[in-house]
Short mmCIF file of C-alpha atoms in Angstrom, two decimals:
data_model
loop_
_atom_site.label_atom_id
_atom_site.label_comp_id
_atom_site.label_asym_id
_atom_site.label_seq_id
_atom_site.Cartn_x
_atom_site.Cartn_y
_atom_site.Cartn_z
CA MET A 897 -33.35 3.72 36.85
CA ALA A 898 -34.98 1.90 39.73
CA ASP A 899 -34.72 -1.68 38.49
CA VAL A 900 -31.54 -1.62 36.37
CA MET A 901 -29.62 -3.83 38.83
CA TYR A 902 -28.71 -2.77 42.33
CA ILE A 903 -25.08 -2.71 43.42
CA GLY A 904 -25.79 -5.41 46.01
CA ASN A 905 -26.94 -7.81 43.30
CA LEU A 906 -23.97 -6.94 41.13
CA LEU A 907 -21.39 -7.60 43.83
CA GLU A 908 -23.08 -10.83 44.87
CA LYS A 909 -22.68 -12.15 41.35
CA THR A 910 -19.16 -10.84 40.82
CA GLN A 911 -17.30 -13.73 42.41
CA SER A 912 -18.90 -16.30 40.09
CA TYR A 913 -18.28 -14.02 37.11
CA GLN A 914 -14.60 -13.33 37.88
CA GLU A 915 -13.29 -16.76 37.00
CA ILE A 916 -15.29 -16.86 33.77
CA TYR A 917 -14.08 -13.40 32.74
CA ARG A 918 -10.41 -13.72 33.60
CA ASN A 919 -9.95 -17.23 32.15
CA ALA A 920 -11.85 -16.59 28.93
CA LEU A 921 -10.13 -17.00 25.58
CA PRO A 922 -8.79 -15.44 23.42
CA TYR A 923 -8.68 -12.59 25.98
CA PRO A 924 -10.66 -11.74 29.13
CA HIS A 925 -14.37 -11.31 28.44
CA ILE A 926 -17.84 -12.38 29.51
CA VAL A 927 -21.24 -12.70 27.84
CA LEU A 928 -24.25 -11.96 30.06
CA ASP A 929 -27.91 -12.43 29.21
CA ASN A 930 -30.77 -10.86 31.20
CA PHE A 931 -28.31 -8.52 32.88
CA PHE A 932 -30.72 -5.59 32.58
CA SER A 933 -34.50 -5.71 32.79
CA GLU A 934 -36.33 -6.11 29.49
CA GLU A 935 -38.60 -3.23 30.50
CA ASN A 936 -35.68 -0.81 30.69
CA LEU A 937 -34.11 -2.07 27.49
CA ASP A 938 -37.43 -1.63 25.70
CA LEU A 939 -37.22 2.05 26.66
CA MET A 940 -33.72 2.26 25.16
CA LEU A 941 -34.96 0.59 22.00
CA SER A 942 -37.93 2.95 21.70
CA GLU A 943 -35.52 5.91 21.66
CA PHE A 944 -33.00 4.34 19.28
CA PRO A 945 -32.59 6.45 16.10
CA SER A 946 -33.81 5.01 12.80
CA SER A 947 -31.40 4.35 9.95
CA ASP A 948 -32.60 7.49 8.12
CA SER A 949 -32.00 9.75 11.14
CA ASN A 950 -29.38 12.47 11.00
CA TRP A 951 -26.57 10.36 12.45
CA SER A 952 -23.58 12.19 13.92
CA LEU A 953 -21.13 9.88 12.12
CA LYS A 954 -21.70 7.55 9.20
CA TRP A 955 -18.81 5.43 8.00
CA LYS A 956 -18.80 3.82 4.56
CA LEU A 957 -15.26 2.54 4.17
CA LYS A 958 -13.58 -0.67 3.10
CA GLU A 959 -13.19 -1.54 6.75
CA GLU A 960 -16.57 -0.56 8.16
CA HIS A 961 -20.12 0.39 7.16
CA LYS A 962 -21.83 1.69 10.28
CA SER A 963 -23.47 4.70 11.94
CA LEU A 964 -22.51 6.21 15.31
CA SER A 965 -23.74 8.90 17.65
CA LYS A 966 -21.46 11.55 19.11
CA GLY A 967 -21.57 12.45 22.78
CA GLU A 968 -25.12 12.63 24.12
CA GLU A 969 -26.57 14.62 21.22
CA MET A 970 -28.72 11.76 19.88
CA PHE A 971 -29.72 10.20 23.21
CA GLY A 972 -33.34 10.18 24.28
CA VAL A 973 -34.26 11.09 27.86
CA LYS A 974 -34.27 7.51 29.18
CA THR A 975 -31.15 6.54 27.25
CA LYS A 976 -29.28 9.51 28.68
CA GLU A 977 -30.29 8.45 32.20
CA PHE A 978 -29.30 4.84 31.53
CA MET A 979 -25.90 5.68 30.00
CA ARG A 980 -25.06 8.02 32.86
CA TYR A 981 -25.93 5.22 35.29
CA LEU A 982 -23.44 3.00 33.47
CA ASN A 983 -20.77 5.62 34.15
CA SER A 984 -21.59 5.72 37.88
CA GLU A 985 -19.76 4.38 40.94
CA PRO A 986 -21.78 1.12 41.31
CA ILE A 987 -20.94 0.02 37.77
CA LEU A 988 -17.29 1.05 38.14
CA LYS A 989 -17.01 -1.01 41.34
CA PHE A 990 -18.60 -3.99 39.60
CA LEU A 991 -16.25 -3.72 36.61
CA GLU A 992 -13.17 -3.37 38.80
CA ALA A 993 -14.16 -6.46 40.79
CA LEU A 994 -14.98 -8.39 37.64
CA THR A 995 -11.86 -7.55 35.66
CA GLY A 996 -9.27 -6.97 38.37
CA ILE A 997 -8.49 -3.61 36.79
CA SER A 998 -8.41 -0.92 39.48
CA GLY A 999 -8.82 2.82 39.05
CA LEU A 1000 -11.32 2.64 36.19
CA ILE A 1001 -12.44 6.01 34.84
CA PRO A 1002 -15.70 6.44 32.88
CA ASP A 1003 -16.08 8.52 29.72
CA PRO A 1004 -18.84 11.15 29.99
CA HIS A 1005 -17.94 12.23 26.43
CA PHE A 1006 -18.90 8.77 25.07
CA SER A 1007 -16.02 9.16 22.63
CA GLY A 1008 -16.53 6.47 19.98
CA GLY A 1009 -19.33 5.01 22.09
CA GLY A 1010 -23.07 5.58 22.46
CA TYR A 1011 -25.44 4.43 19.71
CA HIS A 1012 -24.00 2.04 17.11
CA GLN A 1013 -26.07 0.86 14.15
CA ILE A 1014 -25.29 -1.31 11.13
CA GLU A 1015 -27.68 -1.69 8.20
CA THR A 1016 -28.19 -4.65 5.86
CA GLY A 1017 -24.93 -5.34 4.04
CA GLY A 1018 -22.91 -3.45 6.63
CA PHE A 1019 -19.95 -4.81 8.60
CA LEU A 1020 -17.06 -3.96 10.88
CA LYS A 1021 -13.82 -5.71 9.97
CA ILE A 1022 -11.64 -7.34 12.61
CA HIS A 1023 -9.64 -4.76 14.53
CA ALA A 1024 -8.05 -3.62 17.76
CA ASP A 1025 -9.58 -0.42 19.14
CA PHE A 1026 -7.98 2.99 19.47
CA ASN A 1027 -5.92 2.84 22.66
CA LYS A 1028 -6.08 6.40 24.02
CA HIS A 1029 -8.99 8.72 24.71
CA ARG A 1030 -8.79 11.56 22.22
CA GLU A 1031 -9.24 14.34 24.79
CA THR A 1032 -7.97 12.94 28.09
CA LYS A 1033 -5.24 10.67 26.66
CA LEU A 1034 -6.22 8.01 29.20
CA ASP A 1035 -5.71 4.35 28.30
CA ARG A 1036 -8.74 2.43 27.04
CA ARG A 1037 -9.17 -0.78 29.06
CA ILE A 1038 -12.77 -2.06 29.00
CA ASN A 1039 -15.54 -2.26 26.37
CA PHE A 1040 -19.15 -2.68 27.54
CA LEU A 1041 -21.62 -3.56 24.76
CA ILE A 1042 -25.39 -3.93 25.03
CA TYR A 1043 -27.34 -5.38 22.09
CA LEU A 1044 -30.89 -4.25 21.30
CA ASN A 1045 -31.89 -6.62 18.50
CA LYS A 1046 -35.29 -8.27 18.96
CA LYS A 1047 -36.19 -11.47 17.10
CA TRP A 1048 -32.63 -11.72 15.77
CA LYS A 1049 -31.97 -14.93 13.84
CA GLU A 1050 -28.75 -16.86 13.37
CA GLU A 1051 -28.97 -16.51 9.59
CA TYR A 1052 -28.92 -12.71 9.85
CA GLY A 1053 -25.27 -12.88 10.89
CA GLY A 1054 -23.79 -9.88 12.64
CA HIS A 1055 -22.00 -12.16 15.10
CA PHE A 1056 -19.50 -10.45 17.34
CA GLU A 1057 -16.24 -12.31 16.68
CA LEU A 1058 -13.24 -12.63 18.98
CA TRP A 1059 -9.96 -13.55 17.24
CA ASP A 1060 -6.68 -14.87 18.55
CA ARG A 1061 -3.58 -12.75 18.91
CA GLU A 1062 -1.96 -14.19 15.77
CA MET A 1063 -5.11 -13.60 13.65
CA LYS A 1064 -5.17 -17.28 12.68
CA SER A 1065 -8.68 -18.16 13.84
CA CYS A 1066 -11.93 -16.91 15.30
CA VAL A 1067 -12.09 -18.26 18.85
CA LYS A 1068 -15.65 -17.18 19.65
CA LYS A 1069 -18.75 -15.94 17.81
CA ILE A 1070 -21.53 -14.18 19.74
CA LEU A 1071 -25.01 -13.60 18.31
CA PRO A 1072 -26.13 -9.99 19.06
CA ILE A 1073 -29.56 -10.84 20.52
CA PHE A 1074 -31.74 -8.46 22.52
CA GLY A 1075 -30.47 -7.75 26.03
CA ARG A 1076 -27.15 -9.56 25.59
CA VAL A 1077 -24.19 -7.82 27.23
CA VAL A 1078 -20.56 -8.37 26.22
CA ILE A 1079 -17.78 -6.99 28.42
CA PHE A 1080 -14.14 -7.44 27.42
CA SER A 1081 -10.66 -6.13 28.12
CA THR A 1082 -9.14 -4.05 25.36
CA SER A 1083 -5.49 -4.04 24.38
CA ASP A 1084 -3.45 -3.76 21.21
CA TYR A 1085 -4.16 -7.48 20.70
CA SER A 1086 -7.88 -7.79 21.51
CA TYR A 1087 -8.96 -8.36 17.92
CA HIS A 1088 -12.72 -8.33 17.36
CA GLY A 1089 -15.49 -7.20 15.04
CA HIS A 1090 -18.28 -8.48 12.80
CA PRO A 1091 -16.46 -8.85 9.49
CA ASP A 1092 -19.08 -10.38 7.19
CA PRO A 1093 -21.88 -8.34 5.59
CA LEU A 1094 -25.12 -8.29 7.56
CA LYS A 1095 -27.92 -10.43 6.11
CA CYS A 1096 -30.91 -9.15 8.07
CA PRO A 1097 -34.05 -8.07 6.12
CA GLU A 1098 -34.14 -4.57 4.64
CA GLY A 1099 -35.39 -2.08 7.20
CA MET A 1100 -33.95 -4.11 10.07
CA THR A 1101 -30.64 -3.04 11.63
CA ARG A 1102 -28.07 -4.31 14.12
CA LYS A 1103 -28.35 -2.00 17.14
CA SER A 1104 -26.09 -1.65 20.16
CA LEU A 1105 -25.05 0.68 22.94
CA ALA A 1106 -21.33 0.98 23.66
CA LEU A 1107 -19.42 2.33 26.64
CA TYR A 1108 -15.67 2.40 27.25
CA TYR A 1109 -13.70 2.67 30.47
CA TYR A 1110 -10.17 3.93 30.99
CA THR A 1111 -7.20 4.02 33.36
CA ASN A 1112 -4.15 6.22 33.71
CA GLY A 1113 -1.55 3.82 32.32
CA ARG A 1114 -1.69 0.13 31.44
CA PRO A 1115 0.46 -3.05 31.69
CA ALA A 1116 3.34 -3.28 29.23
CA GLU A 1117 2.16 -6.68 27.94
CA GLU A 1118 -0.97 -5.05 26.51
CA ILE A 1119 1.03 -2.69 24.33
CA ASN A 1120 2.21 -3.41 20.80
CA THR A 1121 5.77 -2.07 20.83
CA GLY A 1122 5.98 1.24 19.03
CA LEU A 1123 2.22 1.91 18.99
CA GLU A 1124 2.08 4.43 21.82
CA ASP A 1125 -1.02 6.26 20.59
CA HIS A 1126 -3.01 4.81 17.72
CA ASP A 1127 -6.40 4.84 16.06
CA THR A 1128 -8.35 1.70 15.14
CA LEU A 1129 -6.03 -1.03 13.81
CA PHE A 1130 -7.72 -3.25 11.23
CA LYS A 1131 -6.43 -6.75 10.63
CA ALA A 1132 -6.85 -9.12 7.68
CA ARG A 1133 -8.31 -12.57 8.29
CA PRO A 1134 -6.53 -15.56 6.69
CA ASN A 1135 -9.02 -15.55 3.80
CA GLU A 1136 -8.82 -11.81 3.19
CA LYS A 1137 -6.55 -9.71 1.07
CA TYR A 1138 -4.74 -6.53 2.11
CA ILE A 1139 -6.88 -4.27 4.26
CA LYS A 1140 -6.01 -0.62 4.56
CA GLY A 1141 -6.84 0.75 8.02
CA LYS A 1142 -7.28 4.23 9.46
CA GLU A 1143 -3.86 4.04 11.04
CA GLY A 1144 -2.15 2.47 8.06
CA SER A 1145 -2.12 -1.09 6.81
CA VAL A 1146 -1.30 -4.68 7.58
CA ILE A 1147 2.12 -4.12 6.05
CA LYS A 1148 2.70 -1.09 8.26
CA ASP A 1149 1.62 -3.13 11.28
CA ILE A 1150 4.29 -5.72 10.46
CA ILE A 1151 6.92 -2.99 10.14
CA ARG A 1152 5.88 -1.56 13.51
CA ASP A 1153 6.10 -5.01 15.08
CA CYS A 1154 9.62 -5.58 13.78
CA LEU A 1155 11.34 -2.22 14.16
CA PRO A 1156 12.98 -1.28 17.48
CA PRO A 1157 11.04 1.40 19.42
CA ILE A 1158 13.89 3.92 19.15
CA LEU A 1159 13.77 3.79 15.33
CA LEU A 1160 10.00 4.22 15.35
CA LYS A 1161 10.39 7.35 17.51
CA VAL A 1162 12.96 8.78 15.08
CA ILE A 1163 10.64 8.09 12.11
CA ARG A 1164 7.73 9.83 13.88
CA LYS A 1165 9.85 12.89 14.64
CA ILE A 1166 10.97 13.15 11.00
CA LYS A 1167 7.36 12.72 9.83
CA ASN A 1168 6.13 15.46 12.17
#
């Protein structure tokens, strides 16, 4: 796409972005407005599926009410071109310079990524993401989110929340306005989500595009001991009761945190 943002412009801006990204709390991240041209994002929005479309995946669980695409099967022509651009060398170079993470690998499968949509009353509880690509088994390191919500008001909610490692407080809330980009490093402790039910008018939805980037291996400090390969890990906020997650529960998380790795391996072998 001719005017997305040339690699020269990206690399010129990277130095000023690096310090913001790497020093951000509660974990490395950055929020960028006007990163892509409004003209191009309007094309993405025009191709975005409606809430009554035949969505590839539609979750209605205690932890999340949202719809997702699968692979490229729901992408329009321009969206396909745009998403492939975001998996290209210029973007990878920018992300490596920004984050300090070398050897980033894109995901042409868009596993768990692509179109994301949440309807009125929907939510996504606070969680840490799955840590391994389902097919390649590579380590998930970076999330790249693009919001496509025009005329979005504060009272609609849907804020993207970043929580501290101890799940004691929300450190940052980000309104998902049109064209806003959020990039952040993912680990077993990068807790995030939009946990409160959406309050936008009926017929209006919270729309985003999501891409994930991987490496072969990751630093030990990003790993929750014993969780070598896990699905989404949901966490309860201080004002919430027990939340059962796809990979177990808060109680199971505590057990995993406390047990020595060797015992966890023995338990897994017995279970399998």
